[in-house]
Amino acid sequence: MKSKKYIATSLAVILAAVALPVTAFAEEKEKQEPVKITLNEVAHSIFYAPQYVAIEEGYFKEEGLDLTLVTGFGADKVMAAVLSGDAEIGFMGAEASVYAFQEGANDPVVNFAQLTQRAGNFLVAREKMPDFKWEDLKGKDVLGGRKGGMPEMVFEYILKQQGIDPEKDLEINQSIDFGSTAAAFSGGLGDFSVEFEPSATALEKEGAGYVVASLGVDSGYVPYTSYCAKSSYMKENPEVMQKFTNALQKGMDYVQNHTPEEIAEVIAPQFSETDLETITAIVKRYYEQDTWKENLIFEQESFELLQDVLEDAGELNKRVKYESLVTTEYAKKAEKK
């Protein structure tokens, strides 16, 4: 009997010894397995340089994330992707989350990181206008943006600040799809066009247009673009949310501590159709107008300013509580790292 007990005990010890490394290996493999996550961005623009720095420098990989980047071409399309679950995280103007909330979304899309603090578009004219004044737009045709979208609302906000009535004093063409206005302007449509980069610089290089004003400078600080996710996803995946925000903050830190030339070299692979000289010029333009925040914290003051812009544009039925659509939990932790 003793020998049987000894054999049984020995066998149990051997099995346990074999099982331990197998279990440890499985746990280690689980730790190393990157989490797949899809980010849907509103546009692919040098305006979002810190995000591309984070991708190209491998910061998302460092955080254990396997990131897939998709361009939605419009905040409405990005929001649809987030709500449907096609994308875990959306990157667009925070106004989209306000609209979804107003429509009674059961699972609110909450903003958790603010990337840009100024508008990223520019007013392009057909001629050089070194002494341009906003009143020069009176009686002119301007290619604008989608009604209710941040680019168009900021444009109209500036006009009103300058004493210009967007509905009476000029003609704003909102019929052209996002991303197609530069081609339309180059083809002869409109007297002015509101353009993002690299389209603004491309028009200048073609001799088809000239930047005469920066909406980012003339509007002042505005919470232009932010990252968001469904409330339910945040609750179920707090670690993923924190890792994603950590990676972004590293991108922000890089941009704050490097020259436009260095930033341009890093993000160049993201813009293979644009030469390095042009990328550098665009980065400088954004860098000099203080486009990017030092951290990702979406402050309440910024959210209230956003709602002021929405009210001014007639797009807000009722003001929304800051806490309902913004969390600073992940951004504050990322800043301290």
mmCIF file of C-alpha atoms in Angstrom:
data_model
loop_
_atom_site.group_PDB
_atom_site.id
_atom_site.type_symbol
_atom_site.label_atom_id
_atom_site.label_comp_id
_atom_site.label_asym_id
_atom_site.label_seq_id
_atom_site.Cartn_x
_atom_site.Cartn_y
_atom_site.Cartn_z
ATOM 1 C CA MET A 1 0.000 0.000 0.000
ATOM 2 C CA LYS A 2 2.816 2.339 0.907
ATOM 3 C CA SER A 3 4.472 1.833 -2.477
ATOM 4 C CA LYS A 4 1.178 2.578 -4.277
ATOM 5 C CA LYS A 5 0.759 5.743 -2.245
ATOM 6 C CA TYR A 6 4.351 6.714 -3.004
ATOM 7 C CA ILE A 7 3.829 6.143 -6.741
ATOM 8 C CA ALA A 8 0.590 8.148 -6.711
ATOM 9 C CA THR A 9 2.222 10.995 -4.800
ATOM 10 C CA SER A 10 5.227 11.013 -7.108
ATOM 11 C CA LEU A 11 2.973 11.039 -10.166
ATOM 12 C CA ALA A 12 1.007 13.973 -8.776
ATOM 13 C CA VAL A 13 4.221 15.907 -8.132
ATOM 14 C CA ILE A 14 5.467 15.209 -11.671
ATOM 15 C CA LEU A 15 2.144 16.261 -13.226
ATOM 16 C CA ALA A 16 2.116 19.435 -11.150
ATOM 17 C CA ALA A 17 5.695 20.193 -12.161
ATOM 18 C CA VAL A 18 4.803 19.735 -15.826
ATOM 19 C CA ALA A 19 1.584 21.730 -15.515
ATOM 20 C CA LEU A 20 3.209 24.753 -13.857
ATOM 21 C CA PRO A 21 5.432 25.795 -16.769
ATOM 22 C CA VAL A 22 2.600 25.075 -19.241
ATOM 23 C CA THR A 23 0.256 27.321 -17.247
ATOM 24 C CA ALA A 24 2.940 29.976 -16.885
ATOM 25 C CA PHE A 25 3.615 29.816 -20.628
ATOM 26 C CA ALA A 26 -0.096 30.213 -21.387
ATOM 27 C CA GLU A 27 -0.344 33.199 -19.040
ATOM 28 C CA GLU A 28 2.777 34.766 -20.538
ATOM 29 C CA LYS A 29 1.438 34.232 -24.059
ATOM 30 C CA GLU A 30 -1.840 35.883 -23.056
ATOM 31 C CA LYS A 31 0.096 38.856 -21.690
ATOM 32 C CA GLN A 32 2.117 39.192 -24.875
ATOM 33 C CA GLU A 33 -0.829 38.830 -27.254
ATOM 34 C CA PRO A 34 -1.594 42.390 -28.486
ATOM 35 C CA VAL A 35 -5.154 43.649 -28.195
ATOM 36 C CA LYS A 36 -6.685 44.393 -31.588
ATOM 37 C CA ILE A 37 -8.365 47.773 -31.773
ATOM 38 C CA THR A 38 -9.786 49.830 -34.644
ATOM 39 C CA LEU A 39 -9.500 53.615 -34.706
ATOM 40 C CA ASN A 40 -11.688 55.459 -37.207
ATOM 41 C CA GLU A 41 -10.355 58.961 -37.949
ATOM 42 C CA VAL A 42 -12.398 61.750 -39.500
ATOM 43 C CA ALA A 43 -9.678 62.576 -42.052
ATOM 44 C CA HIS A 44 -6.067 61.672 -42.767
ATOM 45 C CA SER A 45 -4.290 64.971 -42.260
ATOM 46 C CA ILE A 46 -0.932 66.278 -41.043
ATOM 47 C CA PHE A 47 -3.117 68.282 -38.651
ATOM 48 C CA TYR A 48 -3.172 65.120 -36.526
ATOM 49 C CA ALA A 49 0.624 64.698 -36.419
ATOM 50 C CA PRO A 50 0.898 63.473 -32.785
ATOM 51 C CA GLN A 51 -1.320 60.493 -33.634
ATOM 52 C CA TYR A 52 0.892 59.484 -36.562
ATOM 53 C CA VAL A 53 4.020 59.953 -34.454
ATOM 54 C CA ALA A 54 2.527 57.499 -31.944
ATOM 55 C CA ILE A 55 1.908 55.010 -34.759
ATOM 56 C CA GLU A 56 5.269 55.388 -36.516
ATOM 57 C CA GLU A 57 7.310 55.404 -33.300
ATOM 58 C CA GLY A 58 5.609 52.199 -32.175
ATOM 59 C CA TYR A 59 3.996 53.649 -29.058
ATOM 60 C CA PHE A 60 0.770 51.672 -29.533
ATOM 61 C CA LYS A 61 2.788 48.459 -29.887
ATOM 62 C CA GLU A 62 4.712 49.348 -26.723
ATOM 63 C CA GLU A 63 1.372 49.509 -24.935
ATOM 64 C CA GLY A 64 0.374 46.078 -26.267
ATOM 65 C CA LEU A 65 -2.111 47.318 -28.859
ATOM 66 C CA ASP A 66 -2.487 46.140 -32.442
ATOM 67 C CA LEU A 67 -3.997 49.272 -33.994
ATOM 68 C CA THR A 68 -5.898 49.360 -37.271
ATOM 69 C CA LEU A 69 -6.396 52.879 -38.629
ATOM 70 C CA VAL A 70 -9.407 53.588 -40.848
ATOM 71 C CA THR A 71 -10.303 56.962 -42.387
ATOM 72 C CA GLY A 72 -14.024 57.716 -42.243
ATOM 73 C CA PHE A 73 -14.039 60.945 -44.292
ATOM 74 C CA GLY A 74 -16.539 62.844 -42.144
ATOM 75 C CA ALA A 75 -17.613 62.934 -38.493
ATOM 76 C CA ASP A 76 -21.027 61.479 -39.321
ATOM 77 C CA LYS A 77 -19.387 58.393 -40.823
ATOM 78 C CA VAL A 78 -16.955 58.019 -37.914
ATOM 79 C CA MET A 79 -19.808 58.223 -35.417
ATOM 80 C CA ALA A 80 -21.755 55.582 -37.355
ATOM 81 C CA ALA A 81 -18.726 53.261 -37.189
ATOM 82 C CA VAL A 82 -18.388 53.717 -33.415
ATOM 83 C CA LEU A 83 -22.098 53.229 -32.742
ATOM 84 C CA SER A 84 -22.225 50.087 -34.909
ATOM 85 C CA GLY A 85 -19.132 48.593 -33.289
ATOM 86 C CA ASP A 86 -17.072 48.656 -36.497
ATOM 87 C CA ALA A 87 -14.589 50.838 -34.609
ATOM 88 C CA GLU A 88 -13.813 50.778 -30.896
ATOM 89 C CA ILE A 89 -12.542 54.360 -30.933
ATOM 90 C CA GLY A 90 -13.515 57.359 -33.032
ATOM 91 C CA PHE A 91 -11.509 60.497 -33.727
ATOM 92 C CA MET A 92 -13.497 63.547 -34.835
ATOM 93 C CA GLY A 93 -14.994 66.815 -33.689
ATOM 94 C CA ALA A 94 -16.641 66.441 -30.274
ATOM 95 C CA GLU A 95 -19.813 68.004 -31.668
ATOM 96 C CA ALA A 96 -20.718 64.587 -33.102
ATOM 97 C CA SER A 97 -21.013 63.130 -29.600
ATOM 98 C CA VAL A 98 -23.312 66.010 -28.612
ATOM 99 C CA TYR A 99 -25.567 65.346 -31.614
ATOM 100 C CA ALA A 100 -25.765 61.624 -30.801
ATOM 101 C CA PHE A 101 -26.599 62.462 -27.175
ATOM 102 C CA GLN A 102 -29.328 64.886 -28.270
ATOM 103 C CA GLU A 103 -30.876 62.113 -30.343
ATOM 104 C CA GLY A 104 -31.205 60.002 -27.203
ATOM 105 C CA ALA A 105 -28.363 57.487 -27.577
ATOM 106 C CA ASN A 106 -28.779 54.739 -24.964
ATOM 107 C CA ASP A 107 -25.031 54.129 -24.917
ATOM 108 C CA PRO A 108 -23.454 57.629 -25.057
ATOM 109 C CA VAL A 109 -20.257 58.152 -27.011
ATOM 110 C CA VAL A 110 -17.910 59.801 -24.513
ATOM 111 C CA ASN A 111 -14.862 61.968 -25.279
ATOM 112 C CA PHE A 112 -11.727 60.942 -23.379
ATOM 113 C CA ALA A 113 -8.814 62.747 -25.071
ATOM 114 C CA GLN A 114 -8.486 66.088 -26.873
ATOM 115 C CA LEU A 115 -5.751 66.272 -29.519
ATOM 116 C CA THR A 116 -6.047 69.696 -31.161
ATOM 117 C CA GLN A 117 -6.860 73.060 -29.625
ATOM 118 C CA ARG A 118 -7.202 75.136 -32.769
ATOM 119 C CA ALA A 119 -9.021 74.788 -36.073
ATOM 120 C CA GLY A 120 -6.834 73.143 -38.690
ATOM 121 C CA ASN A 121 -8.190 74.687 -41.862
ATOM 122 C CA PHE A 122 -7.254 77.719 -43.913
ATOM 123 C CA LEU A 123 -9.026 80.173 -46.172
ATOM 124 C CA VAL A 124 -7.693 79.941 -49.723
ATOM 125 C CA ALA A 125 -8.175 82.727 -52.291
ATOM 126 C CA ARG A 126 -7.560 82.774 -56.029
ATOM 127 C CA GLU A 127 -5.075 85.627 -55.712
ATOM 128 C CA LYS A 128 -2.442 86.672 -53.212
ATOM 129 C CA MET A 129 -4.077 88.984 -50.692
ATOM 130 C CA PRO A 130 -1.417 90.208 -48.227
ATOM 131 C CA ASP A 131 -3.875 92.703 -46.727
ATOM 132 C CA PHE A 132 -6.809 90.292 -46.512
ATOM 133 C CA LYS A 133 -9.668 91.232 -44.192
ATOM 134 C CA TRP A 134 -12.642 88.998 -43.445
ATOM 135 C CA GLU A 135 -14.971 91.656 -44.836
ATOM 136 C CA ASP A 136 -13.403 90.906 -48.236
ATOM 137 C CA LEU A 137 -15.687 87.847 -48.305
ATOM 138 C CA LYS A 138 -18.822 89.964 -48.612
ATOM 139 C CA GLY A 139 -20.605 89.229 -51.866
ATOM 140 C CA LYS A 140 -18.284 86.297 -52.648
ATOM 141 C CA ASP A 141 -18.816 82.562 -53.199
ATOM 142 C CA VAL A 142 -17.009 80.351 -50.676
ATOM 143 C CA LEU A 143 -16.654 76.565 -50.732
ATOM 144 C CA GLY A 144 -17.475 75.611 -47.141
ATOM 145 C CA GLY A 145 -18.037 72.460 -45.125
ATOM 146 C CA ARG A 146 -20.905 70.213 -44.111
ATOM 147 C CA LYS A 147 -23.679 71.936 -42.135
ATOM 148 C CA GLY A 148 -23.265 71.191 -38.436
ATOM 149 C CA GLY A 149 -19.666 70.038 -38.871
ATOM 150 C CA MET A 150 -16.900 71.671 -36.853
ATOM 151 C CA PRO A 151 -15.062 73.187 -39.869
ATOM 152 C CA GLU A 152 -18.182 74.978 -41.092
ATOM 153 C CA MET A 153 -19.319 76.068 -37.630
ATOM 154 C CA VAL A 154 -15.930 77.564 -36.754
ATOM 155 C CA PHE A 155 -15.871 79.366 -40.109
ATOM 156 C CA GLU A 156 -19.309 80.870 -39.452
ATOM 157 C CA TYR A 157 -18.304 81.644 -35.846
ATOM 158 C CA ILE A 158 -15.392 83.744 -37.147
ATOM 159 C CA LEU A 159 -17.629 85.516 -39.674
ATOM 160 C CA LYS A 160 -20.093 86.502 -36.959
ATOM 161 C CA GLN A 161 -17.242 87.687 -34.718
ATOM 162 C CA GLN A 162 -16.220 89.928 -37.628
ATOM 163 C CA GLY A 163 -19.751 91.304 -38.047
ATOM 164 C CA ILE A 164 -20.512 89.266 -41.176
ATOM 165 C CA ASP A 165 -23.831 87.437 -41.612
ATOM 166 C CA PRO A 166 -23.087 83.972 -43.106
ATOM 167 C CA GLU A 167 -26.556 83.760 -44.623
ATOM 168 C CA LYS A 168 -26.865 87.236 -46.120
ATOM 169 C CA ASP A 169 -23.418 88.699 -46.751
ATOM 170 C CA LEU A 170 -21.892 85.876 -48.819
ATOM 171 C CA GLU A 171 -22.731 82.591 -50.522
ATOM 172 C CA ILE A 172 -21.401 79.461 -48.772
ATOM 173 C CA ASN A 173 -21.494 76.355 -50.954
ATOM 174 C CA GLN A 174 -22.050 73.295 -48.738
ATOM 175 C CA SER A 175 -22.916 70.858 -51.515
ATOM 176 C CA ILE A 176 -19.426 69.445 -52.099
ATOM 177 C CA ASP A 177 -18.210 66.326 -50.285
ATOM 178 C CA PHE A 178 -15.444 66.615 -47.721
ATOM 179 C CA GLY A 179 -12.128 66.096 -49.479
ATOM 180 C CA SER A 180 -13.409 67.228 -52.884
ATOM 181 C CA THR A 181 -13.452 70.993 -52.357
ATOM 182 C CA ALA A 182 -9.815 71.525 -53.425
ATOM 183 C CA ALA A 183 -10.426 69.812 -56.774
ATOM 184 C CA ALA A 184 -13.625 71.817 -57.254
ATOM 185 C CA PHE A 185 -11.817 75.067 -56.429
ATOM 186 C CA SER A 186 -8.934 74.169 -58.745
ATOM 187 C CA GLY A 187 -11.546 73.499 -61.428
ATOM 188 C CA GLY A 188 -12.881 77.035 -61.152
ATOM 189 C CA LEU A 189 -15.686 76.784 -58.592
ATOM 190 C CA GLY A 190 -15.918 79.531 -55.960
ATOM 191 C CA ASP A 191 -13.955 82.685 -55.146
ATOM 192 C CA PHE A 192 -12.564 81.251 -51.897
ATOM 193 C CA SER A 193 -12.346 77.794 -50.333
ATOM 194 C CA VAL A 194 -11.914 76.575 -46.762
ATOM 195 C CA GLU A 195 -9.242 73.864 -46.922
ATOM 196 C CA PHE A 196 -7.362 71.471 -44.663
ATOM 197 C CA GLU A 197 -3.779 70.462 -45.267
ATOM 198 C CA PRO A 198 -2.258 69.146 -47.427
ATOM 199 C CA SER A 199 -4.906 70.542 -49.824
ATOM 200 C CA ALA A 200 -4.203 74.191 -48.945
ATOM 201 C CA THR A 201 -0.477 73.864 -49.648
ATOM 202 C CA ALA A 202 -1.135 71.743 -52.756
ATOM 203 C CA LEU A 203 -3.313 74.516 -54.212
ATOM 204 C CA GLU A 204 -0.533 77.008 -53.530
ATOM 205 C CA LYS A 205 2.031 74.786 -55.255
ATOM 206 C CA GLU A 206 -0.242 74.458 -58.286
ATOM 207 C CA GLY A 207 -0.682 78.216 -58.396
ATOM 208 C CA ALA A 208 -4.428 77.589 -58.140
ATOM 209 C CA GLY A 209 -4.870 79.285 -54.779
ATOM 210 C CA TYR A 210 -3.202 81.156 -51.935
ATOM 211 C CA VAL A 211 -3.688 80.885 -48.170
ATOM 212 C CA VAL A 212 -4.910 84.263 -46.920
ATOM 213 C CA ALA A 213 -6.104 83.404 -43.400
ATOM 214 C CA SER A 214 -5.858 80.713 -40.740
ATOM 215 C CA LEU A 215 -9.148 79.755 -39.113
ATOM 216 C CA GLY A 216 -7.123 78.336 -36.223
ATOM 217 C CA VAL A 217 -5.551 81.706 -35.470
ATOM 218 C CA ASP A 218 -8.666 83.818 -35.985
ATOM 219 C CA SER A 219 -11.052 81.580 -34.032
ATOM 220 C CA GLY A 220 -8.786 81.325 -30.991
ATOM 221 C CA TYR A 221 -8.530 78.154 -28.905
ATOM 222 C CA VAL A 222 -11.296 75.685 -29.772
ATOM 223 C CA PRO A 223 -11.581 71.964 -28.846
ATOM 224 C CA TYR A 224 -11.449 70.948 -32.485
ATOM 225 C CA THR A 225 -10.867 67.185 -32.468
ATOM 226 C CA SER A 226 -11.020 64.520 -29.781
ATOM 227 C CA TYR A 227 -11.079 60.759 -29.255
ATOM 228 C CA CYS A 228 -14.236 59.028 -28.117
ATOM 229 C CA ALA A 229 -15.710 55.605 -27.434
ATOM 230 C CA LYS A 230 -19.014 54.167 -26.313
ATOM 231 C CA SER A 231 -19.563 54.342 -22.570
ATOM 232 C CA SER A 232 -20.113 50.573 -22.446
ATOM 233 C CA TYR A 233 -16.777 49.885 -24.177
ATOM 234 C CA MET A 234 -14.945 52.098 -21.681
ATOM 235 C CA LYS A 235 -16.501 50.291 -18.723
ATOM 236 C CA GLU A 236 -15.665 46.872 -20.152
ATOM 237 C CA ASN A 237 -12.131 47.759 -21.317
ATOM 238 C CA PRO A 238 -10.564 50.310 -18.940
ATOM 239 C CA GLU A 239 -7.049 48.887 -19.432
ATOM 240 C CA VAL A 240 -7.288 49.168 -23.216
ATOM 241 C CA MET A 241 -8.534 52.749 -22.892
ATOM 242 C CA GLN A 242 -5.612 53.642 -20.641
ATOM 243 C CA LYS A 243 -3.039 52.001 -22.913
ATOM 244 C CA PHE A 244 -4.451 53.782 -25.957
ATOM 245 C CA THR A 245 -4.297 57.139 -24.157
ATOM 246 C CA ASN A 246 -0.765 56.440 -22.900
ATOM 247 C CA ALA A 247 0.400 55.850 -26.484
ATOM 248 C CA LEU A 248 -1.217 59.088 -27.652
ATOM 249 C CA GLN A 249 0.387 61.063 -24.828
ATOM 250 C CA LYS A 250 3.801 59.765 -25.907
ATOM 251 C CA GLY A 251 3.025 61.146 -29.365
ATOM 252 C CA MET A 252 2.072 64.495 -27.810
ATOM 253 C CA ASP A 253 5.308 64.544 -25.802
ATOM 254 C CA TYR A 254 7.357 63.840 -28.922
ATOM 255 C CA VAL A 255 5.756 66.724 -30.813
ATOM 256 C CA GLN A 256 6.347 69.110 -27.907
ATOM 257 C CA ASN A 257 10.027 68.161 -27.668
ATOM 258 C CA HIS A 258 11.066 67.928 -31.321
ATOM 259 C CA THR A 259 11.422 70.304 -34.248
ATOM 260 C CA PRO A 260 8.963 70.458 -37.158
ATOM 261 C CA GLU A 261 11.679 68.911 -39.339
ATOM 262 C CA GLU A 262 12.027 65.921 -36.997
ATOM 263 C CA ILE A 263 8.256 65.503 -36.713
ATOM 264 C CA ALA A 264 7.876 65.628 -40.494
ATOM 265 C CA GLU A 265 10.471 62.878 -40.995
ATOM 266 C CA VAL A 266 8.697 60.588 -38.536
ATOM 267 C CA ILE A 267 5.211 60.985 -40.025
ATOM 268 C CA ALA A 268 6.335 61.003 -43.681
ATOM 269 C CA PRO A 269 5.424 57.292 -44.238
ATOM 270 C CA GLN A 270 1.803 58.202 -43.457
ATOM 271 C CA PHE A 271 1.778 60.656 -46.377
ATOM 272 C CA SER A 272 3.618 58.850 -49.156
ATOM 273 C CA GLU A 273 1.987 60.998 -51.853
ATOM 274 C CA THR A 274 3.374 64.204 -50.311
ATOM 275 C CA ASP A 275 7.064 65.135 -50.490
ATOM 276 C CA LEU A 276 9.030 65.741 -47.289
ATOM 277 C CA GLU A 277 9.515 69.440 -48.018
ATOM 278 C CA THR A 278 5.752 69.967 -48.190
ATOM 279 C CA ILE A 279 5.109 67.877 -45.069
ATOM 280 C CA THR A 280 7.702 69.942 -43.189
ATOM 281 C CA ALA A 281 6.140 73.224 -44.337
ATOM 282 C CA ILE A 282 2.705 72.077 -43.181
ATOM 283 C CA VAL A 283 3.982 70.852 -39.803
ATOM 284 C CA LYS A 284 5.678 74.237 -39.313
ATOM 285 C CA ARG A 285 2.430 76.027 -40.123
ATOM 286 C CA TYR A 286 0.547 74.030 -37.476
ATOM 287 C CA TYR A 287 3.442 74.124 -35.005
ATOM 288 C CA GLU A 288 3.737 77.907 -35.126
ATOM 289 C CA GLN A 289 0.032 78.482 -34.466
ATOM 290 C CA ASP A 290 0.109 76.286 -31.331
ATOM 291 C CA THR A 291 -2.215 73.629 -32.745
ATOM 292 C CA TRP A 292 -1.390 70.737 -30.411
ATOM 293 C CA LYS A 293 -2.002 70.575 -26.684
ATOM 294 C CA GLU A 294 0.695 69.460 -24.230
ATOM 295 C CA ASN A 295 -1.680 66.915 -22.738
ATOM 296 C CA LEU A 296 -4.896 65.177 -23.760
ATOM 297 C CA ILE A 297 -7.134 66.512 -20.991
ATOM 298 C CA PHE A 298 -10.460 67.793 -22.347
ATOM 299 C CA GLU A 299 -11.170 70.627 -19.900
ATOM 300 C CA GLN A 300 -14.694 71.747 -18.976
ATOM 301 C CA GLU A 301 -13.987 75.284 -20.205
ATOM 302 C CA SER A 302 -13.242 73.860 -23.668
ATOM 303 C CA PHE A 303 -16.427 71.800 -23.679
ATOM 304 C CA GLU A 304 -18.516 74.850 -22.757
ATOM 305 C CA LEU A 305 -16.849 76.833 -25.557
ATOM 306 C CA LEU A 306 -17.737 74.026 -27.972
ATOM 307 C CA GLN A 307 -21.367 74.307 -26.902
ATOM 308 C CA ASP A 308 -21.204 78.088 -27.390
ATOM 309 C CA VAL A 309 -20.136 77.478 -30.998
ATOM 310 C CA LEU A 310 -22.939 74.924 -31.460
ATOM 311 C CA GLU A 311 -25.522 77.319 -30.019
ATOM 312 C CA ASP A 312 -24.230 80.124 -32.202
ATOM 313 C CA ALA A 313 -24.691 77.868 -35.242
ATOM 314 C CA GLY A 314 -28.223 76.910 -34.163
ATOM 315 C CA GLU A 315 -27.233 73.247 -33.774
ATOM 316 C CA LEU A 316 -27.803 72.805 -30.023
ATOM 317 C CA ASN A 317 -31.275 72.077 -28.640
ATOM 318 C CA LYS A 318 -30.187 71.963 -25.019
ATOM 319 C CA ARG A 319 -26.805 72.255 -23.304
ATOM 320 C CA VAL A 320 -25.289 68.967 -22.150
ATOM 321 C CA LYS A 321 -23.552 68.390 -18.818
ATOM 322 C CA TYR A 322 -19.771 68.121 -19.153
ATOM 323 C CA GLU A 323 -19.723 64.913 -17.094
ATOM 324 C CA SER A 324 -22.205 63.268 -19.461
ATOM 325 C CA LEU A 325 -19.911 63.366 -22.485
ATOM 326 C CA VAL A 326 -16.363 63.862 -21.209
ATOM 327 C CA THR A 327 -14.065 61.837 -18.979
ATOM 328 C CA THR A 328 -10.536 62.962 -18.089
ATOM 329 C CA GLU A 329 -9.633 59.803 -16.163
ATOM 330 C CA TYR A 330 -7.335 58.270 -18.785
ATOM 331 C CA ALA A 331 -5.748 61.533 -19.964
ATOM 332 C CA LYS A 332 -4.799 62.589 -16.428
ATOM 333 C CA LYS A 333 -3.159 59.238 -15.713
ATOM 334 C CA ALA A 334 -1.317 59.315 -19.050
ATOM 335 C CA GLU A 335 0.019 62.801 -18.326
ATOM 336 C CA LYS A 336 1.561 61.640 -15.033
ATOM 337 C CA LYS A 337 3.459 58.729 -16.629
#
